[in-house]
Amino acid sequence: SITATLNAVRQVLADDARTPLEELELDDAVWDLLSEPMHPAPASDWPEWARHFVAQRWVEGDIGNGGLDQAMLNVPDWFDLAAQAYAAQGLHDMAQVQRDAADWLAQQTPQPSWQNLQQLPQPVLRAMDELCDLVSELGEDHWNVSDRREAQLRALHASGEL
């Protein structure tokens, strides 16, 4: 249930407040708790911070694994929420790339997928490449932001919001 999962996240944060986890451990622990219950698509009954956390991790993980084009094929439903998460962290350029990718994907018929990738027209593939180039130009510190997510989680916990 959502309540049980959120209570487990609160416990991880309480433990972290007593004995801080190493870098990435908090991010990974919260991801482990939230990713499965929120898969395959974002649900509005989860708190905003949780939806932002999971969206950003889905997109970030796919970008790190295979680039923005892989994320566009694997997790397109998460781009709008990921854009909101990046914007909330002050990474407006990355947020804009996420919004541009989401808008572009929404206009494509058929939707790009692994099944039809080889049949997509060259202009569609070039557009995907151009979006990927934007992410490369921004640099990893704009899309790989686990340190910012961890700081946000700790701030939410310290304020009593989580």
PDB file of C-alpha atoms in Angstrom:
ATOM      1  CA  SER A   1       0.000   0.000   0.000  1.00  0.00           C
ATOM      2  CA  ILE A   2       1.029   3.622  -0.456  1.00  0.00           C
ATOM      3  CA  THR A   3       0.917   4.265   3.288  1.00  0.00           C
ATOM      4  CA  ALA A   4       3.173   1.305   4.092  1.00  0.00           C
ATOM      5  CA  THR A   5       5.649   2.307   1.401  1.00  0.00           C
ATOM      6  CA  LEU A   6       5.753   5.930   2.578  1.00  0.00           C
ATOM      7  CA  ASN A   7       6.224   4.769   6.174  1.00  0.00           C
ATOM      8  CA  ALA A   8       9.159   2.639   5.027  1.00  0.00           C
ATOM      9  CA  VAL A   9      10.666   5.705   3.296  1.00  0.00           C
ATOM     10  CA  ARG A  10      10.185   7.714   6.503  1.00  0.00           C
ATOM     11  CA  GLN A  11      11.989   4.999   8.461  1.00  0.00           C
ATOM     12  CA  VAL A  12      14.927   5.038   6.028  1.00  0.00           C
ATOM     13  CA  LEU A  13      15.119   8.830   6.425  1.00  0.00           C
ATOM     14  CA  ALA A  14      14.900   8.589  10.215  1.00  0.00           C
ATOM     15  CA  ASP A  15      17.731   6.049  10.213  1.00  0.00           C
ATOM     16  CA  ASP A  16      19.723   8.296   7.875  1.00  0.00           C
ATOM     17  CA  ALA A  17      19.185  11.266  10.210  1.00  0.00           C
ATOM     18  CA  ARG A  18      20.753   9.262  13.069  1.00  0.00           C
ATOM     19  CA  THR A  19      23.573   7.759  10.999  1.00  0.00           C
ATOM     20  CA  PRO A  20      23.937   9.367   7.568  1.00  0.00           C
ATOM     21  CA  LEU A  21      24.132   6.947   4.683  1.00  0.00           C
ATOM     22  CA  GLU A  22      26.958   7.132   2.181  1.00  0.00           C
ATOM     23  CA  GLU A  23      26.485   9.056  -1.055  1.00  0.00           C
ATOM     24  CA  LEU A  24      23.921   7.351  -3.305  1.00  0.00           C
ATOM     25  CA  GLU A  25      22.807   4.917  -0.585  1.00  0.00           C
ATOM     26  CA  LEU A  26      19.822   7.044   0.423  1.00  0.00           C
ATOM     27  CA  ASP A  27      18.858   7.602  -3.209  1.00  0.00           C
ATOM     28  CA  ASP A  28      19.107   3.870  -3.902  1.00  0.00           C
ATOM     29  CA  ALA A  29      17.194   2.902  -0.753  1.00  0.00           C
ATOM     30  CA  VAL A  30      14.275   5.195  -1.582  1.00  0.00           C
ATOM     31  CA  TRP A  31      14.335   4.063  -5.218  1.00  0.00           C
ATOM     32  CA  ASP A  32      14.142   0.437  -4.096  1.00  0.00           C
ATOM     33  CA  LEU A  33      11.029   1.243  -2.046  1.00  0.00           C
ATOM     34  CA  LEU A  34       9.220   3.403  -4.619  1.00  0.00           C
ATOM     35  CA  SER A  35      10.092   2.093  -8.076  1.00  0.00           C
ATOM     36  CA  GLU A  36       8.106  -1.131  -8.123  1.00  0.00           C
ATOM     37  CA  PRO A  37       4.861   0.193  -6.604  1.00  0.00           C
ATOM     38  CA  MET A  38       4.862   3.137  -9.030  1.00  0.00           C
ATOM     39  CA  HIS A  39       5.706   1.144 -12.165  1.00  0.00           C
ATOM     40  CA  PRO A  40       4.763   1.249 -15.036  1.00  0.00           C
ATOM     41  CA  ALA A  41       3.270   4.744 -14.966  1.00  0.00           C
ATOM     42  CA  PRO A  42       2.939   7.632 -12.523  1.00  0.00           C
ATOM     43  CA  ALA A  43      -0.146   7.593 -10.337  1.00  0.00           C
ATOM     44  CA  SER A  44      -1.672  10.795  -9.021  1.00  0.00           C
ATOM     45  CA  ASP A  45      -2.449   9.292  -5.615  1.00  0.00           C
ATOM     46  CA  TRP A  46       1.264   9.350  -4.689  1.00  0.00           C
ATOM     47  CA  PRO A  47       2.711  12.541  -3.170  1.00  0.00           C
ATOM     48  CA  GLU A  48       4.332  14.907  -5.631  1.00  0.00           C
ATOM     49  CA  TRP A  49       7.830  14.432  -4.189  1.00  0.00           C
ATOM     50  CA  ALA A  50       7.539  10.643  -4.722  1.00  0.00           C
ATOM     51  CA  ARG A  51       6.313  10.999  -8.307  1.00  0.00           C
ATOM     52  CA  HIS A  52       9.134  13.472  -9.033  1.00  0.00           C
ATOM     53  CA  PHE A  53      11.691  11.192  -7.417  1.00  0.00           C
ATOM     54  CA  VAL A  54      10.667   8.137  -9.428  1.00  0.00           C
ATOM     55  CA  ALA A  55      10.233  10.031 -12.710  1.00  0.00           C
ATOM     56  CA  GLN A  56      13.655  11.578 -12.427  1.00  0.00           C
ATOM     57  CA  ARG A  57      15.289   8.261 -11.523  1.00  0.00           C
ATOM     58  CA  TRP A  58      13.593   6.434 -14.438  1.00  0.00           C
ATOM     59  CA  VAL A  59      14.691   9.070 -16.952  1.00  0.00           C
ATOM     60  CA  GLU A  60      18.137   9.540 -15.407  1.00  0.00           C
ATOM     61  CA  GLY A  61      18.794   5.805 -15.362  1.00  0.00           C
ATOM     62  CA  ASP A  62      17.895   5.389 -19.008  1.00  0.00           C
ATOM     63  CA  ILE A  63      19.925   8.430 -20.060  1.00  0.00           C
ATOM     64  CA  GLY A  64      22.914   7.057 -18.171  1.00  0.00           C
ATOM     65  CA  ASN A  65      22.458   3.615 -19.670  1.00  0.00           C
ATOM     66  CA  GLY A  66      21.809   4.470 -23.294  1.00  0.00           C
ATOM     67  CA  GLY A  67      21.149   8.163 -23.780  1.00  0.00           C
ATOM     68  CA  LEU A  68      18.036  10.286 -24.062  1.00  0.00           C
ATOM     69  CA  ASP A  69      16.858   8.289 -27.067  1.00  0.00           C
ATOM     70  CA  GLN A  70      16.751   5.151 -24.907  1.00  0.00           C
ATOM     71  CA  ALA A  71      14.757   7.037 -22.280  1.00  0.00           C
ATOM     72  CA  MET A  72      12.373   8.260 -24.984  1.00  0.00           C
ATOM     73  CA  LEU A  73      11.747   4.675 -26.033  1.00  0.00           C
ATOM     74  CA  ASN A  74      11.605   3.102 -22.566  1.00  0.00           C
ATOM     75  CA  VAL A  75       9.965   5.639 -20.230  1.00  0.00           C
ATOM     76  CA  PRO A  76       8.119   8.292 -22.271  1.00  0.00           C
ATOM     77  CA  ASP A  77       5.267   8.558 -19.748  1.00  0.00           C
ATOM     78  CA  TRP A  78       7.654   9.896 -17.107  1.00  0.00           C
ATOM     79  CA  PHE A  79       9.075  12.881 -19.034  1.00  0.00           C
ATOM     80  CA  ASP A  80       6.564  15.515 -17.891  1.00  0.00           C
ATOM     81  CA  LEU A  81       7.074  14.636 -14.226  1.00  0.00           C
ATOM     82  CA  ALA A  82      10.835  14.457 -14.697  1.00  0.00           C
ATOM     83  CA  ALA A  83      10.709  17.956 -16.189  1.00  0.00           C
ATOM     84  CA  GLN A  84       8.883  19.181 -13.081  1.00  0.00           C
ATOM     85  CA  ALA A  85      11.499  17.521 -10.857  1.00  0.00           C
ATOM     86  CA  TYR A  86      14.416  19.088 -12.725  1.00  0.00           C
ATOM     87  CA  ALA A  87      12.720  22.505 -12.647  1.00  0.00           C
ATOM     88  CA  ALA A  88      12.143  22.205  -8.886  1.00  0.00           C
ATOM     89  CA  GLN A  89      15.889  21.637  -8.518  1.00  0.00           C
ATOM     90  CA  GLY A  90      16.691  24.747 -10.544  1.00  0.00           C
ATOM     91  CA  LEU A  91      17.872  22.759 -13.578  1.00  0.00           C
ATOM     92  CA  HIS A  92      15.661  24.641 -16.016  1.00  0.00           C
ATOM     93  CA  ASP A  93      17.676  23.719 -19.127  1.00  0.00           C
ATOM     94  CA  MET A  94      17.273  20.017 -18.404  1.00  0.00           C
ATOM     95  CA  ALA A  95      13.616  20.543 -17.530  1.00  0.00           C
ATOM     96  CA  GLN A  96      13.118  22.194 -20.921  1.00  0.00           C
ATOM     97  CA  VAL A  97      14.785  19.273 -22.718  1.00  0.00           C
ATOM     98  CA  GLN A  98      12.410  16.918 -20.890  1.00  0.00           C
ATOM     99  CA  ARG A  99       9.387  19.026 -21.875  1.00  0.00           C
ATOM    100  CA  ASP A 100      10.613  19.255 -25.473  1.00  0.00           C
ATOM    101  CA  ALA A 101      11.069  15.481 -25.612  1.00  0.00           C
ATOM    102  CA  ALA A 102       7.608  14.883 -24.102  1.00  0.00           C
ATOM    103  CA  ASP A 103       5.982  17.343 -26.528  1.00  0.00           C
ATOM    104  CA  TRP A 104       7.834  15.875 -29.480  1.00  0.00           C
ATOM    105  CA  LEU A 105       6.879  12.322 -28.521  1.00  0.00           C
ATOM    106  CA  ALA A 106       3.220  13.323 -28.140  1.00  0.00           C
ATOM    107  CA  GLN A 107       3.194  14.563 -31.737  1.00  0.00           C
ATOM    108  CA  GLN A 108       4.627  11.390 -33.259  1.00  0.00           C
ATOM    109  CA  THR A 109       2.396   8.901 -35.021  1.00  0.00           C
ATOM    110  CA  PRO A 110       3.240   6.143 -34.586  1.00  0.00           C
ATOM    111  CA  GLN A 111       5.011   6.601 -31.262  1.00  0.00           C
ATOM    112  CA  PRO A 112       8.702   5.693 -31.590  1.00  0.00           C
ATOM    113  CA  SER A 113       9.328   2.316 -29.999  1.00  0.00           C
ATOM    114  CA  TRP A 114      11.906  -0.421 -30.075  1.00  0.00           C
ATOM    115  CA  GLN A 115       9.591  -2.357 -32.386  1.00  0.00           C
ATOM    116  CA  ASN A 116       9.351   0.353 -35.055  1.00  0.00           C
ATOM    117  CA  LEU A 117      12.708   2.089 -34.639  1.00  0.00           C
ATOM    118  CA  GLN A 118      14.130   0.710 -37.886  1.00  0.00           C
ATOM    119  CA  GLN A 119      11.056   1.870 -39.832  1.00  0.00           C
ATOM    120  CA  LEU A 120      11.008   5.446 -38.526  1.00  0.00           C
ATOM    121  CA  PRO A 121      11.611   8.111 -41.167  1.00  0.00           C
ATOM    122  CA  GLN A 122      15.001   9.822 -41.148  1.00  0.00           C
ATOM    123  CA  PRO A 123      13.584  13.205 -40.011  1.00  0.00           C
ATOM    124  CA  VAL A 124      12.160  11.538 -36.901  1.00  0.00           C
ATOM    125  CA  LEU A 125      15.494   9.856 -36.130  1.00  0.00           C
ATOM    126  CA  ARG A 126      17.338  13.162 -36.694  1.00  0.00           C
ATOM    127  CA  ALA A 127      14.961  14.932 -34.311  1.00  0.00           C
ATOM    128  CA  MET A 128      15.648  12.284 -31.677  1.00  0.00           C
ATOM    129  CA  ASP A 129      19.385  12.751 -32.220  1.00  0.00           C
ATOM    130  CA  GLU A 130      19.066  16.516 -31.841  1.00  0.00           C
ATOM    131  CA  LEU A 131      17.309  16.113 -28.482  1.00  0.00           C
ATOM    132  CA  CYS A 132      20.040  13.682 -27.409  1.00  0.00           C
ATOM    133  CA  ASP A 133      22.699  16.213 -28.387  1.00  0.00           C
ATOM    134  CA  LEU A 134      21.073  18.794 -26.104  1.00  0.00           C
ATOM    135  CA  VAL A 135      21.484  16.476 -23.122  1.00  0.00           C
ATOM    136  CA  SER A 136      25.127  15.837 -24.042  1.00  0.00           C
ATOM    137  CA  GLU A 137      25.771  19.576 -24.311  1.00  0.00           C
ATOM    138  CA  LEU A 138      24.283  20.206 -20.870  1.00  0.00           C
ATOM    139  CA  GLY A 139      26.585  17.659 -19.281  1.00  0.00           C
ATOM    140  CA  GLU A 140      26.126  14.898 -16.759  1.00  0.00           C
ATOM    141  CA  ASP A 141      25.766  17.285 -13.817  1.00  0.00           C
ATOM    142  CA  HIS A 142      22.441  18.384 -15.333  1.00  0.00           C
ATOM    143  CA  TRP A 143      20.845  14.954 -15.609  1.00  0.00           C
ATOM    144  CA  ASN A 144      22.641  12.835 -13.010  1.00  0.00           C
ATOM    145  CA  VAL A 145      21.402  14.542  -9.855  1.00  0.00           C
ATOM    146  CA  SER A 146      21.197  11.918  -7.113  1.00  0.00           C
ATOM    147  CA  ASP A 147      22.943  14.328  -4.738  1.00  0.00           C
ATOM    148  CA  ARG A 148      20.162  16.875  -5.262  1.00  0.00           C
ATOM    149  CA  ARG A 149      17.469  14.220  -4.730  1.00  0.00           C
ATOM    150  CA  GLU A 150      19.127  13.105  -1.502  1.00  0.00           C
ATOM    151  CA  ALA A 151      19.326  16.717  -0.272  1.00  0.00           C
ATOM    152  CA  GLN A 152      15.633  17.223  -1.094  1.00  0.00           C
ATOM    153  CA  LEU A 153      14.640  14.053   0.767  1.00  0.00           C
ATOM    154  CA  ARG A 154      16.639  15.066   3.817  1.00  0.00           C
ATOM    155  CA  ALA A 155      15.146  18.579   3.756  1.00  0.00           C
ATOM    156  CA  LEU A 156      11.605  17.195   3.498  1.00  0.00           C
ATOM    157  CA  HIS A 157      12.277  14.867   6.408  1.00  0.00           C
ATOM    158  CA  ALA A 158      13.890  17.591   8.547  1.00  0.00           C
ATOM    159  CA  SER A 159      10.931  19.913   7.934  1.00  0.00           C
ATOM    160  CA  GLY A 160       8.441  17.211   8.941  1.00  0.00           C
ATOM    161  CA  GLU A 161       6.835  17.103   5.479  1.00  0.00           C
ATOM    162  CA  LEU A 162       8.049  13.529   5.057  1.00  0.00           C
TER     163      LEU A 162
END
